[in-house]
Coordinates of C-alpha atoms and ligand atoms in Angstrom, one line a residue:
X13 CA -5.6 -3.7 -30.0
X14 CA -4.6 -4.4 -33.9
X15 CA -7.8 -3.3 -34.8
X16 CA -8.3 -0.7 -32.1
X17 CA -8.6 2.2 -35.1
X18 CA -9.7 -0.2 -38.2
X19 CA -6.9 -2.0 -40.1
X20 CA -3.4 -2.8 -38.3
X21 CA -0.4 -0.1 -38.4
X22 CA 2.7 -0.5 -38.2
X23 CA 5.0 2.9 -38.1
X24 CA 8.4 3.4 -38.3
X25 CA 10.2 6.8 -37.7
X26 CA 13.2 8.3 -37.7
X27 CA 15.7 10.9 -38.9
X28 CA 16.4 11.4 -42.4
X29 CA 19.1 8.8 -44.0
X30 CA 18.0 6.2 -41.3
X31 CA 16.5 4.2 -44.3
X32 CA 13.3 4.6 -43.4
X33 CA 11.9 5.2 -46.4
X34 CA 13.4 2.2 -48.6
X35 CA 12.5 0.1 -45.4
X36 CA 8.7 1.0 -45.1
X37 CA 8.4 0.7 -48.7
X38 CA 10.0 -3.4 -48.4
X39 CA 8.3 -3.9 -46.1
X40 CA 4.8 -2.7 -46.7
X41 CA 5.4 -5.1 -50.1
X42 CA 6.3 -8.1 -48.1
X43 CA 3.5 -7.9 -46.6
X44 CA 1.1 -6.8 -49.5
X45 CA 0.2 -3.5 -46.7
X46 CA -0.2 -0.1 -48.3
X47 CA 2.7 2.8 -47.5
X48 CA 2.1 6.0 -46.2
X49 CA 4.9 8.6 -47.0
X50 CA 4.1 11.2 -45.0
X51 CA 6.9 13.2 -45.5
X52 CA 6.0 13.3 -49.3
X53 CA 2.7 15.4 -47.8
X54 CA 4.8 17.9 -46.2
X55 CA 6.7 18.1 -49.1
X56 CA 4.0 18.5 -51.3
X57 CA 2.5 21.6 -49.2
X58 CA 5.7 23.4 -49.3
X59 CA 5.9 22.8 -53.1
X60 CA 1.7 23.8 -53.2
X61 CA 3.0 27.0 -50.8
X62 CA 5.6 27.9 -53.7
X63 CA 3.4 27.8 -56.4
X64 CA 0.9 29.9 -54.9
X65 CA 2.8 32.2 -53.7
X66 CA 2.5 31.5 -49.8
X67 CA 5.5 32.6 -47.7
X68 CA 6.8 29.1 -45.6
X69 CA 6.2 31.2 -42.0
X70 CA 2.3 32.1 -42.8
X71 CA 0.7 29.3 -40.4
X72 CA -2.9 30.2 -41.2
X73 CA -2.3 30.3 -45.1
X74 CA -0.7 27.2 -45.2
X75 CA -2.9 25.2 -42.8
X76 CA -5.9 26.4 -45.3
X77 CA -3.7 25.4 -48.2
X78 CA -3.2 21.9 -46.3
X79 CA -6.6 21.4 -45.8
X80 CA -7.4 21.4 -49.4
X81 CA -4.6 20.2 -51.2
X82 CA -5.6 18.1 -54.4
X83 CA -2.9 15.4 -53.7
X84 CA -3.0 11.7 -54.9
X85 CA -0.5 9.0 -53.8
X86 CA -1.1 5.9 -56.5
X87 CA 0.6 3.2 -55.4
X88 CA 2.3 1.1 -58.5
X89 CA 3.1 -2.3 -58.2
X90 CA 6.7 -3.6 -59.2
X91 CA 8.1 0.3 -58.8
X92 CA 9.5 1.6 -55.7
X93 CA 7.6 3.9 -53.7
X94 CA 4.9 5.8 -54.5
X95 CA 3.7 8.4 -57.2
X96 CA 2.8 11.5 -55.9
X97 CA 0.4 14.1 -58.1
X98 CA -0.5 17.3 -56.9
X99 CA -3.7 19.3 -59.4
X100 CA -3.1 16.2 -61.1
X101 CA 0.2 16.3 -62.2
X102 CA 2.7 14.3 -61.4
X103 CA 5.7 16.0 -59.1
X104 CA 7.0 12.4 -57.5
X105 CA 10.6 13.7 -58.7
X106 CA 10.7 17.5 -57.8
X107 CA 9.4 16.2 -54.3
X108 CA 12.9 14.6 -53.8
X109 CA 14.7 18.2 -54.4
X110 CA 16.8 20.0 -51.5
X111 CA 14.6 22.4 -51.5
X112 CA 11.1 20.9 -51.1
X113 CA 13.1 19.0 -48.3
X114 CA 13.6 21.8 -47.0
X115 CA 10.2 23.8 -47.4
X116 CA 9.0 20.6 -45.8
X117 CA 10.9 20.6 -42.6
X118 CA 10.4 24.6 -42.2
X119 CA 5.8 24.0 -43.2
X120 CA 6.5 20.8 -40.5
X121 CA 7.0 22.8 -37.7
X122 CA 3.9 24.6 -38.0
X123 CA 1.1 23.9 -35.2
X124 CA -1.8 24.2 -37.5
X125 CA -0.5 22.5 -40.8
X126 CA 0.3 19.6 -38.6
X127 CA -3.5 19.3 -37.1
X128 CA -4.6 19.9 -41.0
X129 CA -3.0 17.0 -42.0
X130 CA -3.5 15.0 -39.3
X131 CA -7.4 13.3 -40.7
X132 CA -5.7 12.6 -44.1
X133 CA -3.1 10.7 -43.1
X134 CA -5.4 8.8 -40.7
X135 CA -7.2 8.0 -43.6
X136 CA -4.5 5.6 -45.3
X137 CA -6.0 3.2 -42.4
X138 CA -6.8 0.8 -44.6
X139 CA -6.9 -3.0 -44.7
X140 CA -5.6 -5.3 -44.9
X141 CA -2.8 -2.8 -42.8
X142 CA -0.8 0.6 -43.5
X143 CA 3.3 1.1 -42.9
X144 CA 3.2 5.1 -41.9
X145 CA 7.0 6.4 -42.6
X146 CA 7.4 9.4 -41.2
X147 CA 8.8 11.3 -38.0
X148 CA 5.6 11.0 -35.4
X149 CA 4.0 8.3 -36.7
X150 CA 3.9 6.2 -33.3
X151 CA 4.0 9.2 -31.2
X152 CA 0.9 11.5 -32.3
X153 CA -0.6 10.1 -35.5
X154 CA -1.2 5.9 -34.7
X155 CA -0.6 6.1 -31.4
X156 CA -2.2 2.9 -30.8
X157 CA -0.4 0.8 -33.5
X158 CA 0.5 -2.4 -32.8
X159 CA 4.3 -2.5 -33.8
X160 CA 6.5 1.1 -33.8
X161 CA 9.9 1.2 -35.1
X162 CA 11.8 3.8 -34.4
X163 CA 15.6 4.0 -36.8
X164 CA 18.5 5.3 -36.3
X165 CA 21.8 5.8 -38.0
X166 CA 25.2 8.2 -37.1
X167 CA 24.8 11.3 -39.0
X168 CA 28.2 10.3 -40.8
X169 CA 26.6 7.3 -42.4
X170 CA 23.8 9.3 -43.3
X171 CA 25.2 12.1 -44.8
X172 CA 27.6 9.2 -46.8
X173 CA 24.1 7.4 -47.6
X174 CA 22.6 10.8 -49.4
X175 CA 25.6 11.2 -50.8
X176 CA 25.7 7.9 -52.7
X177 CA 22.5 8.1 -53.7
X178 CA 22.7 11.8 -55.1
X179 CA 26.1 10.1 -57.2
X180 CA 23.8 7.4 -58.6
X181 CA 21.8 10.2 -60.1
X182 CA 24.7 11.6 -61.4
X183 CA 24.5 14.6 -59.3
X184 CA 27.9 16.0 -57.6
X185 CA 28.1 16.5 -54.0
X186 CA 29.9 17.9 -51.2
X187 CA 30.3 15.4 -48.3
X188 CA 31.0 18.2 -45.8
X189 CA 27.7 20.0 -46.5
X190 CA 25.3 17.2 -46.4
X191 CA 27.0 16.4 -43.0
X192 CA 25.9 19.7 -42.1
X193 CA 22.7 20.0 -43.5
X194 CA 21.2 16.5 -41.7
X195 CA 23.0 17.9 -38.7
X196 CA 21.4 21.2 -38.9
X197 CA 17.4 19.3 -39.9
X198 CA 18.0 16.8 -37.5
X199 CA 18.1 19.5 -34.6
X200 CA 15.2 21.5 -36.3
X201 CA 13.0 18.5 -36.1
X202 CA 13.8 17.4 -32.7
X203 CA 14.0 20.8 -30.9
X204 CA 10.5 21.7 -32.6
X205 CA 7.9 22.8 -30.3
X206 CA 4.8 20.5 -31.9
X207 CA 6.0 16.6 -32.4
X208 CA 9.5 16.8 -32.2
X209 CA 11.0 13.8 -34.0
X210 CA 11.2 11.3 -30.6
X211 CA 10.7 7.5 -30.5
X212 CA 7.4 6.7 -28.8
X213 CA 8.1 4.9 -25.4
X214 CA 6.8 1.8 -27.0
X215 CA 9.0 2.4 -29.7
X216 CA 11.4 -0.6 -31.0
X217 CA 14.5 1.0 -31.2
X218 CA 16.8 -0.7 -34.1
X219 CA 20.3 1.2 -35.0
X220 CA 21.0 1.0 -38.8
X221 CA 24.5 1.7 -38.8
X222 CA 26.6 -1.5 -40.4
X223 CA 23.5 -3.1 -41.2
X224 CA 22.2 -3.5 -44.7
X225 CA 18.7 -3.0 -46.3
X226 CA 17.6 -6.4 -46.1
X227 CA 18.7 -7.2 -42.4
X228 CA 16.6 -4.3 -41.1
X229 CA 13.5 -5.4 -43.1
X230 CA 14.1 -9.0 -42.2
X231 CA 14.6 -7.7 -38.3
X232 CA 11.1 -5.8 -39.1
X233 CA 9.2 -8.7 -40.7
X234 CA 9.9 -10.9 -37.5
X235 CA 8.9 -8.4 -35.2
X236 CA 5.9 -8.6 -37.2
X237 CA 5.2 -11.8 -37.5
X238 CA 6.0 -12.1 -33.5
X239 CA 3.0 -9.9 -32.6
X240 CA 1.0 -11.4 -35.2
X241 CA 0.5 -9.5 -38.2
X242 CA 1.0 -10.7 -41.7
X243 CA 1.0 -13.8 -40.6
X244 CA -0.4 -15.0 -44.0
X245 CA 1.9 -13.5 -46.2
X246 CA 4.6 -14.4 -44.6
X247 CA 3.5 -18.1 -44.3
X248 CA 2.5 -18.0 -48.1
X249 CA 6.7 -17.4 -48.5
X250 CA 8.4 -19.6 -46.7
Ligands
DC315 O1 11.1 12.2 -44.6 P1 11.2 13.4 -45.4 O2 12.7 13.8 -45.7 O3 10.5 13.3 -46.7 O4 10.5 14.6 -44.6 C1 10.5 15.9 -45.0 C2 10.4 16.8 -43.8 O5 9.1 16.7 -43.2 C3 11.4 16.6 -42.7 O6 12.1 17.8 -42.4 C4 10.6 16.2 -41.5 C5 9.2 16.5 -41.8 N1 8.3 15.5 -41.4 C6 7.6 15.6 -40.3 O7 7.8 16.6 -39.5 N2 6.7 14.7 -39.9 C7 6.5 13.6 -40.6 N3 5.6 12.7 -40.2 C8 7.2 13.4 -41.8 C9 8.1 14.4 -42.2

């Protein structure tokens, strides 16, 4: 089953602020896997969809604009995350503005732009195995992965998550608003007609609230090793 679609997959989704992000990127380095960010693709459209000039609601001009999108995602060893070019240059940091967040969730909800990008983020199915962050990871893209995680946090400690991490970048912030705004994305992406953000049925559910960083990627890491994979890695550690 691990190898059912070539190397293994393990997924983990979930609302914005869950953590996701900082614990696919942990733990796709523990175990020496590559990262898919597949929200940084939806970003990237809705920054493409700015620069040329295509309104956010055109579904046909944005699934062509999906479809060939001259994106690169170069993984760098020792720095978080991923660098993220689009026509070659490298937009890593505008990708993390409000508003691509927000071009990203509005392009997301698109039929067609979902289908376009569906092959390409298939394609980070490499070995020796792929973590896919994202919001249907386990339900529509690797539905046959062998481990899904599915995270969740209030929407207080999220919005007080964003908020710290926007004051670590010296930028201000209201408290109130960001409350609103993940309240206000959160039910875009799970009242959305095509993959609404859902845990697959097979889904590990793991609640982030009260827990830190490196208790959710140790939690993940033994669910891993449990069914199997990474075995050697993790063995190499201990
Ligand atoms: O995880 P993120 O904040 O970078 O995601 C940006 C937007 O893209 C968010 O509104 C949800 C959407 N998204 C999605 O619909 N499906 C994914 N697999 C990843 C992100």
């Amino acid at each position: 089953m691990a190898e059912a679609g070539g190397a293994p997959v393990i997924t983990v989704d979930g609302p914005s602020g869950s953590g996701k992000g900082t614990v696919s990127q942990r733990v796709a380095h523990a175990l020496g896997w590559h990262l898919l960010d597949s929200g940084a693709l939806y970003r990237v459209l809705a920054l493409a969809a700015r620069r040329a000039g295509v309104a956010l609601d055109d579904e046909a001009a944005l699934a062509d604009l999906a479809g060939r999108l001259d994106v690169s995602f170069e993984e760098r060893p020792g720095e978080e995350g991923v660098r993220v070019r689009l026509d070659g240059e490298d937009v890593t940091a505008e990708l993390r503005s409000e508003a691509c967040g927000e071009g990203a969730s509005r392009v997301a909800a698109l039929a067609a732009v979902r289908e376009a990008l569906l092959e390409r983020q298939r394609a980070f199915r490499t070995p020796p195995g792929l973590v896919a962050d994202g919001r249907d990871m386990g339900t529509v893209v690797f539905p046959d992965a062998p481990l899904k995680i599915y995270l969740t946090a209030s929407a207080d400690e999220r919005a007080r998550r964003r908020w710290r991490q926007l004051r670590a970048q010296g930028v201000e912030a209201d408290l109130a608003a960001l409350y609103r705004e993940i309240a206000a994305r959160d039910a875009r992406d799970a009242s959305r007609k095509v993959s609404p953000l859902r845990p697959a049925e097979d889904a590990v559910q793991i609640d982030t609230t009260g827990l830190t960083v490196d208790e959710v990627v140790e939690r993940v890491l033994e669910l891993a090793a449990a069914r199997g994979l990474g075995a050697a890695r993790a063995r190499e550690k201990s």
